[in-house]
Amino acid sequence: MTGLDNPRGLAWGPEGGLYVAEAGRGGTQPCFPTPRGPAFAGFTGAVSRLWHGVQERVATGFPSYTENGPTGVAATGPHDAALLGRGNMRVSIGLGNDPAQRAACGAIGSMFGWLARVPASGNWSLEVDIADYEATANPDGGIRDSNPYGLLALPGATIATDAGGNSLLRIGANDSISTLAVFPSRSTGRVTDSVPT
């Protein structure tokens, strides 16, 4: 596959296609500060599929931001895709920040930190606000920081890692979220987060 915008997680579809989450290339909407400089957001995230030798974007317009300016680095957007049957894809949309900071990104900010559902048409919708769960439950008891990342689709549930919240979550068929595990900080001369992806 070529021309992917910051590819992240891979998933095989039931028809044998290879799906790739693309974190995108941000945009022009000023956003929150980051360690590398200000973030700029846009709707450049996507999911591409390679099937029978044909590469195409099957879902587009996901939120994305880059750090250190509109043409910056460290893209955050769709991080992973998981499928359980055709037309039933889930996509994690990262955040990498305190959920309260989403308001600094204008209208696009509220779309970061979610689990999205993507039907066969590609017309995706936001399904579960994982960042809000971190804001209210804060499973690891540390600073509030959410970054939905890895996904596993199971019958009746989706398992997700929150790399910012250091937690493993179960999202039920009714969109309820529960904590399966918390990954503690590691002390190796300094305290470091587990960052489960």
PDB file of C-alpha atoms in Angstrom:
ATOM      1  CA  MET A   1       0.000   0.000   0.000  1.00  0.00           C
ATOM      2  CA  THR A   2       1.209   3.513  -0.739  1.00  0.00           C
ATOM      3  CA  GLY A   3       0.235   7.097   0.015  1.00  0.00           C
ATOM      4  CA  LEU A   4      -1.117   6.374   3.500  1.00  0.00           C
ATOM      5  CA  ASP A   5      -1.347   9.326   5.924  1.00  0.00           C
ATOM      6  CA  ASN A   6       0.417   8.194   9.121  1.00  0.00           C
ATOM      7  CA  PRO A   7      -0.731   4.544   9.119  1.00  0.00           C
ATOM      8  CA  ARG A   8      -1.425   2.911  12.468  1.00  0.00           C
ATOM      9  CA  GLY A   9      -3.309  -0.327  13.231  1.00  0.00           C
ATOM     10  CA  LEU A  10      -4.094  -3.111  10.744  1.00  0.00           C
ATOM     11  CA  ALA A  11      -7.059  -5.477  10.601  1.00  0.00           C
ATOM     12  CA  TRP A  12      -8.160  -8.270   8.296  1.00  0.00           C
ATOM     13  CA  GLY A  13     -11.752  -8.054   7.127  1.00  0.00           C
ATOM     14  CA  PRO A  14     -14.014 -11.098   6.765  1.00  0.00           C
ATOM     15  CA  GLU A  15     -13.726 -10.860   2.963  1.00  0.00           C
ATOM     16  CA  GLY A  16      -9.920 -11.013   3.157  1.00  0.00           C
ATOM     17  CA  GLY A  17      -9.273  -7.285   2.734  1.00  0.00           C
ATOM     18  CA  LEU A  18      -6.533  -5.585   4.747  1.00  0.00           C
ATOM     19  CA  TYR A  19      -7.769  -2.461   6.553  1.00  0.00           C
ATOM     20  CA  VAL A  20      -5.375   0.253   7.745  1.00  0.00           C
ATOM     21  CA  ALA A  21      -6.246   3.076  10.164  1.00  0.00           C
ATOM     22  CA  GLU A  22      -4.685   6.372   9.055  1.00  0.00           C
ATOM     23  CA  ALA A  23      -4.105   8.988  11.759  1.00  0.00           C
ATOM     24  CA  GLY A  24      -4.218  11.692   9.080  1.00  0.00           C
ATOM     25  CA  ARG A  25      -2.229  14.887   8.656  1.00  0.00           C
ATOM     26  CA  GLY A  26      -4.086  17.330  10.906  1.00  0.00           C
ATOM     27  CA  GLY A  27      -5.472  20.546   9.470  1.00  0.00           C
ATOM     28  CA  THR A  28      -5.697  24.288  10.040  1.00  0.00           C
ATOM     29  CA  GLN A  29      -7.904  24.466  13.168  1.00  0.00           C
ATOM     30  CA  PRO A  30      -5.757  25.717  16.100  1.00  0.00           C
ATOM     31  CA  CYS A  31      -5.883  23.316  18.994  1.00  0.00           C
ATOM     32  CA  PHE A  32      -4.315  22.707  22.409  1.00  0.00           C
ATOM     33  CA  PRO A  33      -0.596  23.086  23.165  1.00  0.00           C
ATOM     34  CA  THR A  34       1.602  19.983  23.048  1.00  0.00           C
ATOM     35  CA  PRO A  35       5.215  19.325  24.091  1.00  0.00           C
ATOM     36  CA  ARG A  36       6.274  19.792  20.446  1.00  0.00           C
ATOM     37  CA  GLY A  37       4.280  22.975  19.861  1.00  0.00           C
ATOM     38  CA  PRO A  38       0.661  23.882  19.129  1.00  0.00           C
ATOM     39  CA  ALA A  39      -1.615  21.270  17.598  1.00  0.00           C
ATOM     40  CA  PHE A  40      -3.656  21.933  14.478  1.00  0.00           C
ATOM     41  CA  ALA A  41      -6.690  19.796  13.667  1.00  0.00           C
ATOM     42  CA  GLY A  42      -8.672  18.867  10.583  1.00  0.00           C
ATOM     43  CA  PHE A  43     -10.736  16.066   9.075  1.00  0.00           C
ATOM     44  CA  THR A  44      -7.925  14.142   7.365  1.00  0.00           C
ATOM     45  CA  GLY A  45      -8.088  10.801   9.207  1.00  0.00           C
ATOM     46  CA  ALA A  46      -9.212   7.754   7.240  1.00  0.00           C
ATOM     47  CA  VAL A  47      -9.358   3.980   6.906  1.00  0.00           C
ATOM     48  CA  SER A  48      -7.984   2.371   3.749  1.00  0.00           C
ATOM     49  CA  ARG A  49      -8.492  -1.137   2.425  1.00  0.00           C
ATOM     50  CA  LEU A  50      -6.383  -3.314   0.155  1.00  0.00           C
ATOM     51  CA  TRP A  51      -8.588  -5.939  -1.476  1.00  0.00           C
ATOM     52  CA  HIS A  52      -7.895  -7.987  -4.612  1.00  0.00           C
ATOM     53  CA  GLY A  53      -4.938  -5.733  -5.368  1.00  0.00           C
ATOM     54  CA  VAL A  54      -6.998  -2.513  -5.204  1.00  0.00           C
ATOM     55  CA  GLN A  55      -6.241   0.136  -2.569  1.00  0.00           C
ATOM     56  CA  GLU A  56      -9.017   2.567  -1.634  1.00  0.00           C
ATOM     57  CA  ARG A  57     -10.124   4.720   1.277  1.00  0.00           C
ATOM     58  CA  VAL A  58     -13.335   3.177   2.582  1.00  0.00           C
ATOM     59  CA  ALA A  59     -13.988   5.784   5.312  1.00  0.00           C
ATOM     60  CA  THR A  60     -12.749   9.379   5.380  1.00  0.00           C
ATOM     61  CA  GLY A  61     -13.192  12.626   7.276  1.00  0.00           C
ATOM     62  CA  PHE A  62     -12.114  11.421  10.723  1.00  0.00           C
ATOM     63  CA  PRO A  63     -10.659  14.042  13.087  1.00  0.00           C
ATOM     64  CA  SER A  64      -6.877  14.345  13.073  1.00  0.00           C
ATOM     65  CA  TYR A  65      -4.295  16.683  14.538  1.00  0.00           C
ATOM     66  CA  THR A  66      -0.569  17.145  14.233  1.00  0.00           C
ATOM     67  CA  GLU A  67       1.806  18.798  16.675  1.00  0.00           C
ATOM     68  CA  ASN A  68       4.088  21.769  15.990  1.00  0.00           C
ATOM     69  CA  GLY A  69       1.984  23.538  13.383  1.00  0.00           C
ATOM     70  CA  PRO A  70      -0.391  22.722  10.526  1.00  0.00           C
ATOM     71  CA  THR A  71       2.237  20.663   8.701  1.00  0.00           C
ATOM     72  CA  GLY A  72       3.666  19.234  11.894  1.00  0.00           C
ATOM     73  CA  VAL A  73       4.560  15.864  13.310  1.00  0.00           C
ATOM     74  CA  ALA A  74       3.104  13.179  15.586  1.00  0.00           C
ATOM     75  CA  ALA A  75      -0.313  12.776  13.998  1.00  0.00           C
ATOM     76  CA  THR A  76      -3.198  11.704  16.211  1.00  0.00           C
ATOM     77  CA  GLY A  77      -6.472  10.467  14.745  1.00  0.00           C
ATOM     78  CA  PRO A  78      -7.724   6.986  13.843  1.00  0.00           C
ATOM     79  CA  HIS A  79      -5.360   4.588  15.603  1.00  0.00           C
ATOM     80  CA  ASP A  80      -6.866   1.166  15.008  1.00  0.00           C
ATOM     81  CA  ALA A  81      -9.665  -0.702  13.286  1.00  0.00           C
ATOM     82  CA  ALA A  82     -11.416  -3.917  14.296  1.00  0.00           C
ATOM     83  CA  LEU A  83     -14.006  -5.874  12.351  1.00  0.00           C
ATOM     84  CA  LEU A  84     -16.454  -8.576  13.322  1.00  0.00           C
ATOM     85  CA  GLY A  85     -18.353  -9.309  10.150  1.00  0.00           C
ATOM     86  CA  ARG A  86     -18.748  -7.158   7.078  1.00  0.00           C
ATOM     87  CA  GLY A  87     -20.118  -3.674   7.686  1.00  0.00           C
ATOM     88  CA  ASN A  88     -19.430  -3.722  11.404  1.00  0.00           C
ATOM     89  CA  MET A  89     -16.081  -1.965  11.799  1.00  0.00           C
ATOM     90  CA  ARG A  90     -14.980  -0.069  14.890  1.00  0.00           C
ATOM     91  CA  VAL A  91     -12.298   2.625  14.751  1.00  0.00           C
ATOM     92  CA  SER A  92     -10.510   4.177  17.726  1.00  0.00           C
ATOM     93  CA  ILE A  93      -9.932   7.928  17.471  1.00  0.00           C
ATOM     94  CA  GLY A  94      -7.050   9.091  19.656  1.00  0.00           C
ATOM     95  CA  LEU A  95      -6.740  12.165  21.854  1.00  0.00           C
ATOM     96  CA  GLY A  96      -3.453  12.077  23.781  1.00  0.00           C
ATOM     97  CA  ASN A  97      -4.470  14.717  26.303  1.00  0.00           C
ATOM     98  CA  ASP A  98      -6.735  15.585  29.218  1.00  0.00           C
ATOM     99  CA  PRO A  99     -10.315  15.189  27.917  1.00  0.00           C
ATOM    100  CA  ALA A 100     -11.065  18.689  29.232  1.00  0.00           C
ATOM    101  CA  GLN A 101      -8.628  20.070  26.625  1.00  0.00           C
ATOM    102  CA  ARG A 102     -10.869  19.001  23.743  1.00  0.00           C
ATOM    103  CA  ALA A 103     -12.758  22.285  24.017  1.00  0.00           C
ATOM    104  CA  ALA A 104      -9.604  24.132  22.904  1.00  0.00           C
ATOM    105  CA  CYS A 105      -9.947  22.626  19.412  1.00  0.00           C
ATOM    106  CA  GLY A 106     -13.243  24.196  18.432  1.00  0.00           C
ATOM    107  CA  ALA A 107     -16.063  21.982  17.198  1.00  0.00           C
ATOM    108  CA  ILE A 108     -13.664  19.283  15.997  1.00  0.00           C
ATOM    109  CA  GLY A 109     -12.220  18.824  19.498  1.00  0.00           C
ATOM    110  CA  SER A 110     -15.235  16.978  20.863  1.00  0.00           C
ATOM    111  CA  MET A 111     -14.662  14.226  18.264  1.00  0.00           C
ATOM    112  CA  PHE A 112     -11.292  13.116  19.642  1.00  0.00           C
ATOM    113  CA  GLY A 113     -11.162  10.269  22.154  1.00  0.00           C
ATOM    114  CA  TRP A 114     -14.050   8.228  20.736  1.00  0.00           C
ATOM    115  CA  LEU A 115     -14.843   4.784  19.408  1.00  0.00           C
ATOM    116  CA  ALA A 116     -16.534   5.149  16.009  1.00  0.00           C
ATOM    117  CA  ARG A 117     -18.753   2.690  14.150  1.00  0.00           C
ATOM    118  CA  VAL A 118     -18.234   2.309  10.413  1.00  0.00           C
ATOM    119  CA  PRO A 119     -20.913   0.510   8.368  1.00  0.00           C
ATOM    120  CA  ALA A 120     -20.261  -0.919   4.909  1.00  0.00           C
ATOM    121  CA  SER A 121     -21.238   2.445   3.380  1.00  0.00           C
ATOM    122  CA  GLY A 122     -18.273   4.135   5.096  1.00  0.00           C
ATOM    123  CA  ASN A 123     -20.580   6.784   6.630  1.00  0.00           C
ATOM    124  CA  TRP A 124     -19.108   6.528  10.121  1.00  0.00           C
ATOM    125  CA  SER A 125     -20.599   7.830  13.357  1.00  0.00           C
ATOM    126  CA  LEU A 126     -19.251   8.407  16.847  1.00  0.00           C
ATOM    127  CA  GLU A 127     -20.406   5.624  19.154  1.00  0.00           C
ATOM    128  CA  VAL A 128     -18.727   5.687  22.582  1.00  0.00           C
ATOM    129  CA  ASP A 129     -16.849   8.551  24.276  1.00  0.00           C
ATOM    130  CA  ILE A 130     -13.869   6.717  25.774  1.00  0.00           C
ATOM    131  CA  ALA A 131     -12.180   9.971  26.816  1.00  0.00           C
ATOM    132  CA  ASP A 132     -15.231  10.898  28.875  1.00  0.00           C
ATOM    133  CA  TYR A 133     -14.900   7.565  30.698  1.00  0.00           C
ATOM    134  CA  GLU A 134     -11.312   8.484  31.563  1.00  0.00           C
ATOM    135  CA  ALA A 135     -12.473  11.915  32.748  1.00  0.00           C
ATOM    136  CA  THR A 136     -15.128  10.497  35.078  1.00  0.00           C
ATOM    137  CA  ALA A 137     -13.787   7.062  36.122  1.00  0.00           C
ATOM    138  CA  ASN A 138     -10.010   7.635  35.801  1.00  0.00           C
ATOM    139  CA  PRO A 139      -9.247   3.908  36.271  1.00  0.00           C
ATOM    140  CA  ASP A 140      -5.522   4.279  37.026  1.00  0.00           C
ATOM    141  CA  GLY A 141      -6.042   7.159  39.468  1.00  0.00           C
ATOM    142  CA  GLY A 142      -3.358   9.272  37.797  1.00  0.00           C
ATOM    143  CA  ILE A 143      -3.657  12.440  35.779  1.00  0.00           C
ATOM    144  CA  ARG A 144      -6.601  12.469  33.413  1.00  0.00           C
ATOM    145  CA  ASP A 145      -5.214  11.595  30.001  1.00  0.00           C
ATOM    146  CA  SER A 146      -6.975   9.582  27.320  1.00  0.00           C
ATOM    147  CA  ASN A 147      -5.725   8.162  24.038  1.00  0.00           C
ATOM    148  CA  PRO A 148      -7.921   5.314  22.705  1.00  0.00           C
ATOM    149  CA  TYR A 149      -5.689   2.998  20.716  1.00  0.00           C
ATOM    150  CA  GLY A 150      -5.742  -0.778  20.138  1.00  0.00           C
ATOM    151  CA  LEU A 151      -9.009  -2.619  19.468  1.00  0.00           C
ATOM    152  CA  LEU A 152     -10.293  -6.192  19.453  1.00  0.00           C
ATOM    153  CA  ALA A 153     -13.809  -6.961  18.215  1.00  0.00           C
ATOM    154  CA  LEU A 154     -15.576  -9.819  19.982  1.00  0.00           C
ATOM    155  CA  PRO A 155     -19.171 -11.061  19.794  1.00  0.00           C
ATOM    156  CA  GLY A 156     -21.140  -8.604  21.940  1.00  0.00           C
ATOM    157  CA  ALA A 157     -18.203  -6.390  22.937  1.00  0.00           C
ATOM    158  CA  THR A 158     -15.165  -4.424  21.815  1.00  0.00           C
ATOM    159  CA  ILE A 159     -11.973  -4.493  23.870  1.00  0.00           C
ATOM    160  CA  ALA A 160      -9.921  -1.286  23.766  1.00  0.00           C
ATOM    161  CA  THR A 161      -6.701  -0.004  25.226  1.00  0.00           C
ATOM    162  CA  ASP A 162      -6.504   3.586  26.450  1.00  0.00           C
ATOM    163  CA  ALA A 163      -2.820   4.393  26.014  1.00  0.00           C
ATOM    164  CA  GLY A 164      -3.208   7.676  27.896  1.00  0.00           C
ATOM    165  CA  GLY A 165      -5.368   6.290  30.705  1.00  0.00           C
ATOM    166  CA  ASN A 166      -3.178   3.162  31.098  1.00  0.00           C
ATOM    167  CA  SER A 167      -6.244   0.940  31.034  1.00  0.00           C
ATOM    168  CA  LEU A 168      -7.862  -1.983  29.216  1.00  0.00           C
ATOM    169  CA  LEU A 169     -11.573  -1.405  28.651  1.00  0.00           C
ATOM    170  CA  ARG A 170     -14.598  -3.431  27.606  1.00  0.00           C
ATOM    171  CA  ILE A 171     -17.278  -1.666  25.590  1.00  0.00           C
ATOM    172  CA  GLY A 172     -20.497  -3.664  25.686  1.00  0.00           C
ATOM    173  CA  ALA A 173     -23.108  -3.991  22.953  1.00  0.00           C
ATOM    174  CA  ASN A 174     -25.149  -1.368  24.838  1.00  0.00           C
ATOM    175  CA  ASP A 175     -22.145   1.037  24.691  1.00  0.00           C
ATOM    176  CA  SER A 176     -21.427   0.668  28.421  1.00  0.00           C
ATOM    177  CA  ILE A 177     -17.746   0.870  29.400  1.00  0.00           C
ATOM    178  CA  SER A 178     -16.093  -1.139  32.151  1.00  0.00           C
ATOM    179  CA  THR A 179     -12.463  -1.479  33.214  1.00  0.00           C
ATOM    180  CA  LEU A 180     -10.864  -4.882  32.664  1.00  0.00           C
ATOM    181  CA  ALA A 181      -7.363  -3.969  33.852  1.00  0.00           C
ATOM    182  CA  VAL A 182      -5.115  -1.079  34.800  1.00  0.00           C
ATOM    183  CA  PHE A 183      -1.444  -1.001  33.858  1.00  0.00           C
ATOM    184  CA  PRO A 184       0.644   0.591  36.630  1.00  0.00           C
ATOM    185  CA  SER A 185       3.475   3.030  36.167  1.00  0.00           C
ATOM    186  CA  ARG A 186       6.930   1.519  35.992  1.00  0.00           C
ATOM    187  CA  SER A 187       9.700   2.849  38.169  1.00  0.00           C
ATOM    188  CA  THR A 188      13.030   2.619  36.354  1.00  0.00           C
ATOM    189  CA  GLY A 189      14.882   5.477  37.968  1.00  0.00           C
ATOM    190  CA  ARG A 190      11.863   7.666  37.200  1.00  0.00           C
ATOM    191  CA  VAL A 191       8.120   7.033  37.079  1.00  0.00           C
ATOM    192  CA  THR A 192       6.955   6.189  33.560  1.00  0.00           C
ATOM    193  CA  ASP A 193       3.477   5.412  32.227  1.00  0.00           C
ATOM    194  CA  SER A 194       2.724   1.993  30.797  1.00  0.00           C
ATOM    195  CA  VAL A 195       1.101   3.444  27.643  1.00  0.00           C
ATOM    196  CA  PRO A 196      -0.723   0.264  26.511  1.00  0.00           C
ATOM    197  CA  THR A 197      -1.301   0.340  22.780  1.00  0.00           C
TER     198      THR A 197
END
